[in-house]
Each structure stands twice: as structure tokens, then as C-alpha cells.
Amino acid sequence: MAGQLAATAKAAPLEWKASAPPTDSRLHQLAPYIGKLKPVIARQLLRKFTAPGDVVLDCFSGSGTIPLEAPLLGRRVLAFDTNPYAVTLTRAKLEAPASLGAANQQLLQRLLAAHARPQYADDKIPEWVRKFFHPETLQNALRFADECLERDDQFLLACLLSILHHQRPGFLSYPSSHLVPYLRDRKFPRGEYPEMYAERTLAPRLTAKLRRTYRDGRVVGRAGVLQVGQVSVADLRLDRKVDAIVTSPPYMNALDYVRDNRLRMWFLDRRTVDYSPEPTEKQDQSDAITAAFARNVLRYLRTGGY
């Protein structure tokens, strides 16, 4: 069997290695996510193995690349992941308002409601979180996040998380890295770069984020989105068969999706979790996930499906 597989294997298409083309939906760039699948890979697999109207299952949705491409190509999609940040990004891309005008109106409502919310006491915010932000910036970001969480507004919540930390002026934190959060105060000392440690207002940065997101005006139709949820492959339950399973499993024992996204994930859930900046011992769960996939997920694939 291994020999047969090796004999039929083909080199990946050259375009899979190329930079993203300008024709990609801007929603793919909504927020950073470590280990993202390229849209061109999702697009080509969907075109090759599915037809318009088919039901596609992605049980490791990650940043939502496959779930976004599926309805853009006229397919229907079911998307799941165990990581709350992944679920937020996937839902955000599939639930984006229909236009920039609608998104701006939604933003104004959230900003006004967030401004009326009470401020947080410092002792309710971990020190490792406070060190990333000017106090006023942090208060405003937290209240805005709470308003989005209460209204189940995953789109604007993802927009906030996307600008949460970086060193560029359009982001909210003190100078820091973009993907995995850590401060860059040695490279940008406060005494030499005082402007990078000043308060950063929320509204203009979120407005600019929306302008970038809607530059191409492409959003998905809600009719193509059947379900998005936070669930593992072992616990997945569907009420239908699917025509294809197109998915990108996690990088086993290589990435720590909690630690690497810890600041954004803390904004999603401050009550029950404490994401330490220290590395944690990772366990290779590939065998267990593979077994759960074969035992539970494949039973939903229709006969003759891919």
C-alpha cells in the first residue's frame, strides 16, 4: 500500500507555494492565526472534489479558510474546531455584515454600548495582560469585547482581536509581536519611543480595519452556512450526510494553539482560564485524533463521497 501511494503521489502545484493573489477574499486576512491553510489550496481541493450545492465538512476549521472558500464557490459548509479563537474567526468570516455601511453601523452601536459599560478593577486583570497596554486602551478594549460577547457579535470581536497586539500604529498594544504575543520593549525602549506607549483609541483603528476588510466587497451568503460550532472530532454529531470532508488537521506536537494565541484567547474568556506565557508540555495526540476521525467523522461521509 505504501508503495502504491508513493507511486501515485504528485508534486504540489506551484501556485500552492506562491504568495496570495489579490483575487483572494479580504476576509481571509481578517485576523492572524498560526499555521493557516492557504486559500488557493482550499479552493483547488473544493473545485476538484466537490460540485456546487454539495455539503462540505471541515472538522478542523482553524482560521476558517475552507469554510469561507466553500460558500464563495457555491458549496454548503459545516465547520467545527475545539479552539474558541478558531471558532470565533470562522464564524466572523461567515457572518460578516453584507456591506461596509452595515458594518460601520454595527460598529457604532457596539462602541456606544461599550462606552456605557463599567470599567474593570485592576485586580481583575492579570499582570501579564496589563503589561501589553496603556490602561485606558485596555479598559476600552475589554468593554468592547464584553459587548461583542454579550451580543454574540463574532465579526466585530474578531476585528478587535486582529488589532490587539503589534508595534504598528494601527494596533492597540505597546510595541509587540503580531502572531505570538510578546513585548518588544528592548527594541523599542519607552524613553526613546514614548509615542508607542501612549493611549491608542479604539474607534478609528476599528474603522480602518473595516475599510481594509471590505476593500473588495466580497462576503458570503448565509444560506451556504449550515453550522459552525466548538466541538472535537470525537464528539461531533451531525444530522446529515456530507458529500466531502475537506480539512487540515492540527500540527501535532508542533504548535501550542492555546499558548501561541494566549492574549487573544484571554479576551474571549477571562473567567475560567489562565493562559500562561510559559511553554507547556505538549502531548502528541495524533493517534487519538486519527482514531476519532476514522471512527466518528467518516461515518457521515456519503457513499462515493471524498
Coordinates of C-alpha atoms in Angstrom, one line a residue:
M1 CA 0.0 0.0 0.0
A2 CA 2.8 2.5 0.9
G3 CA 4.4 1.7 -2.5
Q4 CA 1.2 2.3 -4.3
L5 CA 0.7 5.6 -2.5
A6 CA 4.2 6.7 -3.3
A7 CA 3.8 5.7 -6.9
T8 CA 0.7 7.8 -7.4
A9 CA 1.8 10.9 -5.3
K10 CA 2.2 14.1 -7.2
A11 CA 4.1 17.3 -6.5
A12 CA 2.1 20.1 -5.1
P13 CA 1.0 22.7 -7.7
L14 CA 3.4 25.6 -8.0
E15 CA 0.7 28.1 -7.1
W16 CA 0.4 26.5 -3.6
K17 CA 3.8 27.9 -2.9
A18 CA 3.2 31.4 -4.3
S19 CA 2.1 34.5 -2.4
A20 CA -1.6 35.1 -2.1
P21 CA -3.1 36.6 -5.2
P22 CA -5.1 39.9 -5.0
T23 CA -8.2 38.0 -6.0
D24 CA -8.4 36.2 -2.6
S25 CA -11.2 37.4 -0.4
R26 CA -10.0 40.1 2.0
L27 CA -11.9 38.1 4.8
H28 CA -9.1 35.6 4.7
Q29 CA -6.9 38.3 6.3
L30 CA -9.4 39.2 9.0
A31 CA -7.1 38.1 11.8
P32 CA -3.8 36.3 12.3
Y33 CA -3.7 32.6 13.0
I34 CA -0.7 30.4 13.3
G35 CA -0.5 27.5 10.8
K36 CA -3.1 28.9 8.4
L37 CA -4.0 27.0 5.2
K38 CA -3.6 28.9 2.0
P39 CA -6.9 29.8 0.3
V40 CA -5.6 28.6 -3.1
I41 CA -5.2 25.1 -1.6
A42 CA -8.7 25.0 -0.2
R43 CA -10.1 26.4 -3.4
Q44 CA -8.5 23.9 -5.7
L45 CA -9.4 20.9 -3.5
L46 CA -13.0 22.1 -3.3
R47 CA -13.2 22.5 -7.1
K48 CA -11.7 19.1 -7.7
F49 CA -13.7 17.0 -5.3
T50 CA -17.0 18.9 -4.9
A51 CA -19.7 20.4 -7.0
P52 CA -21.9 23.5 -6.4
G53 CA -24.6 22.7 -3.8
D54 CA -22.5 19.9 -2.2
V55 CA -22.3 19.8 1.6
V56 CA -18.6 20.1 2.8
L57 CA -17.5 19.3 6.3
D58 CA -14.4 20.8 7.9
C59 CA -13.8 19.3 11.3
F60 CA -10.6 21.3 12.0
S61 CA -11.7 24.7 10.7
G62 CA -8.8 26.7 12.2
S63 CA -8.9 30.2 10.8
G64 CA -11.9 29.4 8.6
T65 CA -10.1 29.2 5.2
I66 CA -12.0 26.1 3.9
P67 CA -15.4 27.3 5.4
L68 CA -15.0 30.6 3.7
E69 CA -14.0 29.3 0.3
A70 CA -16.8 26.7 0.3
P71 CA -19.8 29.1 0.1
L72 CA -17.8 31.5 -2.1
L73 CA -17.7 28.6 -4.6
G74 CA -21.4 27.8 -4.1
R75 CA -21.0 24.9 -1.7
R76 CA -22.7 24.4 1.7
V77 CA -20.5 24.1 4.7
L78 CA -20.3 22.6 8.2
A79 CA -17.3 23.8 10.3
F80 CA -16.0 22.8 13.7
D81 CA -13.0 23.2 15.9
T82 CA -12.1 22.8 19.6
N83 CA -10.3 26.1 19.9
P84 CA -12.6 29.1 20.8
Y85 CA -10.4 31.5 18.8
A86 CA -10.7 29.3 15.7
V87 CA -14.5 29.2 16.1
T88 CA -14.6 33.0 16.5
L89 CA -12.6 33.5 13.3
T90 CA -14.6 31.0 11.3
R91 CA -17.9 32.5 12.4
A92 CA -16.7 36.0 11.9
K93 CA -15.8 35.3 8.2
L94 CA -19.1 33.6 7.6
E95 CA -21.2 36.2 9.5
A96 CA -19.7 39.4 8.2
P97 CA -22.2 42.2 7.5
A98 CA -23.3 42.5 3.9
S99 CA -21.6 45.8 3.3
L100 CA -19.1 48.3 4.7
G101 CA -22.0 50.6 5.6
A102 CA -23.8 47.9 7.6
A103 CA -20.5 47.0 9.3
N104 CA -19.9 50.6 10.3
Q105 CA -23.4 51.0 11.7
Q106 CA -22.9 47.8 13.7
L107 CA -19.6 49.1 15.0
L108 CA -21.1 52.4 16.1
Q109 CA -23.8 50.6 18.1
R110 CA -21.2 48.4 19.8
L111 CA -18.9 51.3 20.6
L112 CA -21.7 53.4 22.2
A113 CA -22.9 50.4 24.3
A114 CA -19.3 49.5 25.3
H115 CA -18.7 53.1 26.5
A116 CA -21.6 52.8 28.9
R117 CA -20.3 49.6 30.5
P118 CA -18.5 49.8 33.9
Q119 CA -14.7 49.8 34.0
Y120 CA -12.6 46.8 35.2
A121 CA -10.8 46.9 38.5
D122 CA -7.1 46.3 38.0
D123 CA -7.1 43.3 40.3
K124 CA -9.5 41.6 37.8
I125 CA -6.9 41.8 35.0
P126 CA -3.8 39.6 35.2
E127 CA -0.5 41.5 35.3
W128 CA 0.8 39.7 32.2
V129 CA -2.2 41.2 30.3
R130 CA -1.9 44.7 31.7
K131 CA 1.8 45.0 30.6
F132 CA 0.8 44.9 27.0
F133 CA -1.5 48.0 27.0
H134 CA -2.0 51.6 28.1
P135 CA -4.6 51.4 30.9
E136 CA -7.2 53.4 29.0
T137 CA -6.7 51.4 25.9
L138 CA -7.1 48.2 27.8
Q139 CA -10.3 49.3 29.5
N140 CA -11.9 50.3 26.3
A141 CA -10.8 47.1 24.5
L142 CA -12.2 45.0 27.4
R143 CA -15.5 46.7 27.4
F144 CA -15.8 46.5 23.7
A145 CA -15.0 42.8 23.8
D146 CA -17.6 42.2 26.5
E147 CA -20.2 44.0 24.4
C148 CA -19.4 41.8 21.4
L149 CA -19.5 38.7 23.5
E150 CA -22.8 39.6 25.1
R151 CA -24.3 40.3 21.7
D152 CA -22.7 37.3 20.1
D153 CA -21.1 39.6 17.5
Q154 CA -18.2 37.3 16.4
F155 CA -17.4 39.5 13.4
L156 CA -16.5 42.7 15.4
L157 CA -15.0 40.6 18.1
A158 CA -12.6 39.1 15.6
C159 CA -11.8 42.6 14.2
L160 CA -10.8 43.6 17.7
L161 CA -8.7 40.6 18.2
S162 CA -7.0 41.2 14.9
I163 CA -5.6 44.6 16.0
L164 CA -4.9 43.6 19.6
H165 CA -1.1 43.5 19.5
H166 CA 1.6 44.6 17.2
Q167 CA 4.1 47.5 17.0
R168 CA 2.4 49.4 14.1
P169 CA 0.2 52.5 14.8
G170 CA -3.0 50.8 13.8
F171 CA -2.8 48.3 16.6
L172 CA -3.7 48.6 20.3
S173 CA -0.8 47.3 22.3
Y174 CA 2.6 48.6 23.3
P175 CA 5.2 47.5 20.8
S176 CA 4.9 43.7 20.5
S177 CA 4.9 40.9 18.0
H178 CA 1.9 40.2 15.9
L179 CA 1.3 36.4 15.8
V180 CA 2.6 35.0 19.1
P181 CA 2.3 37.8 21.7
Y182 CA 5.5 39.1 23.4
L183 CA 6.6 42.6 24.2
R184 CA 9.4 44.2 22.1
D185 CA 10.3 46.8 24.7
R186 CA 14.0 46.1 24.3
K187 CA 13.9 47.0 20.6
F188 CA 11.6 50.0 21.3
P189 CA 12.6 51.4 24.8
R190 CA 9.9 53.6 26.3
G191 CA 12.4 56.5 26.7
E192 CA 13.3 56.5 23.0
Y193 CA 9.8 55.8 21.6
P194 CA 7.3 57.4 24.0
E195 CA 4.6 57.7 21.3
M196 CA 4.5 53.9 21.1
Y197 CA 3.4 53.8 24.8
A198 CA 0.7 56.4 24.6
E199 CA -3.1 55.7 24.7
R200 CA -4.4 54.2 21.5
T201 CA -8.0 54.9 20.8
L202 CA -10.3 52.1 19.6
A203 CA -12.8 53.6 17.3
P204 CA -10.5 54.9 14.5
R205 CA -8.5 51.7 14.4
L206 CA -11.6 49.5 14.2
T207 CA -13.0 51.8 11.4
A208 CA -9.7 51.5 9.5
K209 CA -9.9 47.7 10.0
L210 CA -13.3 47.6 8.4
R211 CA -12.2 49.6 5.4
R212 CA -9.4 47.2 4.8
T213 CA -11.7 44.2 5.2
Y214 CA -14.3 45.4 2.8
R215 CA -11.9 46.7 0.2
D216 CA -13.1 44.0 -2.3
G217 CA -16.7 43.9 -1.0
R218 CA -16.8 40.1 -1.0
V219 CA -18.9 38.4 1.7
V220 CA -20.6 35.1 1.8
G221 CA -24.3 34.3 1.7
R222 CA -25.7 32.9 4.9
A223 CA -27.7 30.3 3.1
G224 CA -24.5 28.3 2.4
V225 CA -23.5 28.2 6.1
L226 CA -25.2 25.2 7.7
Q227 CA -23.5 25.0 11.1
V228 CA -20.4 26.3 12.9
G229 CA -19.5 25.1 16.4
Q230 CA -16.9 24.3 19.0
V231 CA -16.6 20.5 19.2
S232 CA -14.0 17.8 18.9
V233 CA -13.9 15.1 16.2
A234 CA -14.7 12.6 19.0
D235 CA -17.8 14.4 20.0
L236 CA -19.1 15.5 16.6
R237 CA -22.7 14.7 15.9
L238 CA -24.4 15.6 12.6
D239 CA -28.0 15.2 11.4
R240 CA -27.0 14.7 7.7
K241 CA -24.5 13.0 5.4
V242 CA -21.8 15.1 3.7
D243 CA -20.5 15.0 0.2
A244 CA -16.9 15.7 1.1
I245 CA -14.6 16.2 4.1
V246 CA -12.0 18.8 3.3
T247 CA -9.9 19.7 6.4
S248 CA -6.5 20.5 7.7
P249 CA -5.7 18.7 10.9
P250 CA -3.7 20.4 13.7
Y251 CA 0.1 20.3 13.7
M252 CA 0.5 17.5 16.3
N253 CA 3.1 18.2 19.0
A254 CA 4.5 21.1 17.0
L255 CA 2.2 24.1 17.8
D256 CA 0.5 25.1 21.1
Y257 CA -2.6 26.8 19.9
V258 CA -3.5 28.0 23.4
R259 CA -0.2 29.4 24.4
D260 CA 0.6 30.9 21.0
N261 CA -2.8 32.7 20.9
R262 CA -2.9 33.3 24.7
L263 CA -3.7 37.1 24.7
R264 CA -6.5 36.9 22.1
M265 CA -7.9 33.8 23.8
W266 CA -7.9 35.6 27.2
F267 CA -10.1 38.3 25.7
L268 CA -12.5 35.6 24.7
D269 CA -12.8 34.0 28.1
R270 CA -11.4 35.8 31.2
R271 CA -13.5 34.0 33.9
T272 CA -12.4 30.4 33.6
V273 CA -8.9 30.2 32.0
D274 CA -5.4 31.4 32.8
Y275 CA -3.2 31.1 29.7
S276 CA 0.3 31.3 31.0
P277 CA 3.0 32.8 28.8
E278 CA 5.3 29.9 29.8
P279 CA 5.6 26.9 27.4
T280 CA 3.5 23.9 28.5
E281 CA 4.4 20.3 27.9
K282 CA 2.7 19.1 24.8
Q283 CA 1.3 15.7 24.3
D284 CA 1.2 14.0 20.9
Q285 CA -2.5 13.3 20.4
S286 CA -2.2 12.4 16.7
D287 CA -3.1 8.7 17.2
A288 CA -6.2 9.5 19.3
I289 CA -7.4 12.2 16.9
T290 CA -6.8 10.0 13.9
A291 CA -8.8 7.2 15.5
A292 CA -11.6 9.5 16.5
F293 CA -11.7 10.8 12.9
A294 CA -11.9 7.3 11.4
R295 CA -14.4 6.1 14.0
N296 CA -16.7 9.1 14.2
V297 CA -16.3 11.6 11.4
L298 CA -16.1 9.3 8.4
R299 CA -19.5 7.7 9.2
Y300 CA -21.1 11.0 8.0
L301 CA -19.5 10.8 4.5
R302 CA -21.9 9.6 1.9
T303 CA -21.2 6.6 -0.2
G304 CA -18.9 7.8 -3.1
G305 CA -18.0 11.0 -1.3
Y306 CA -14.5 12.2 -0.9

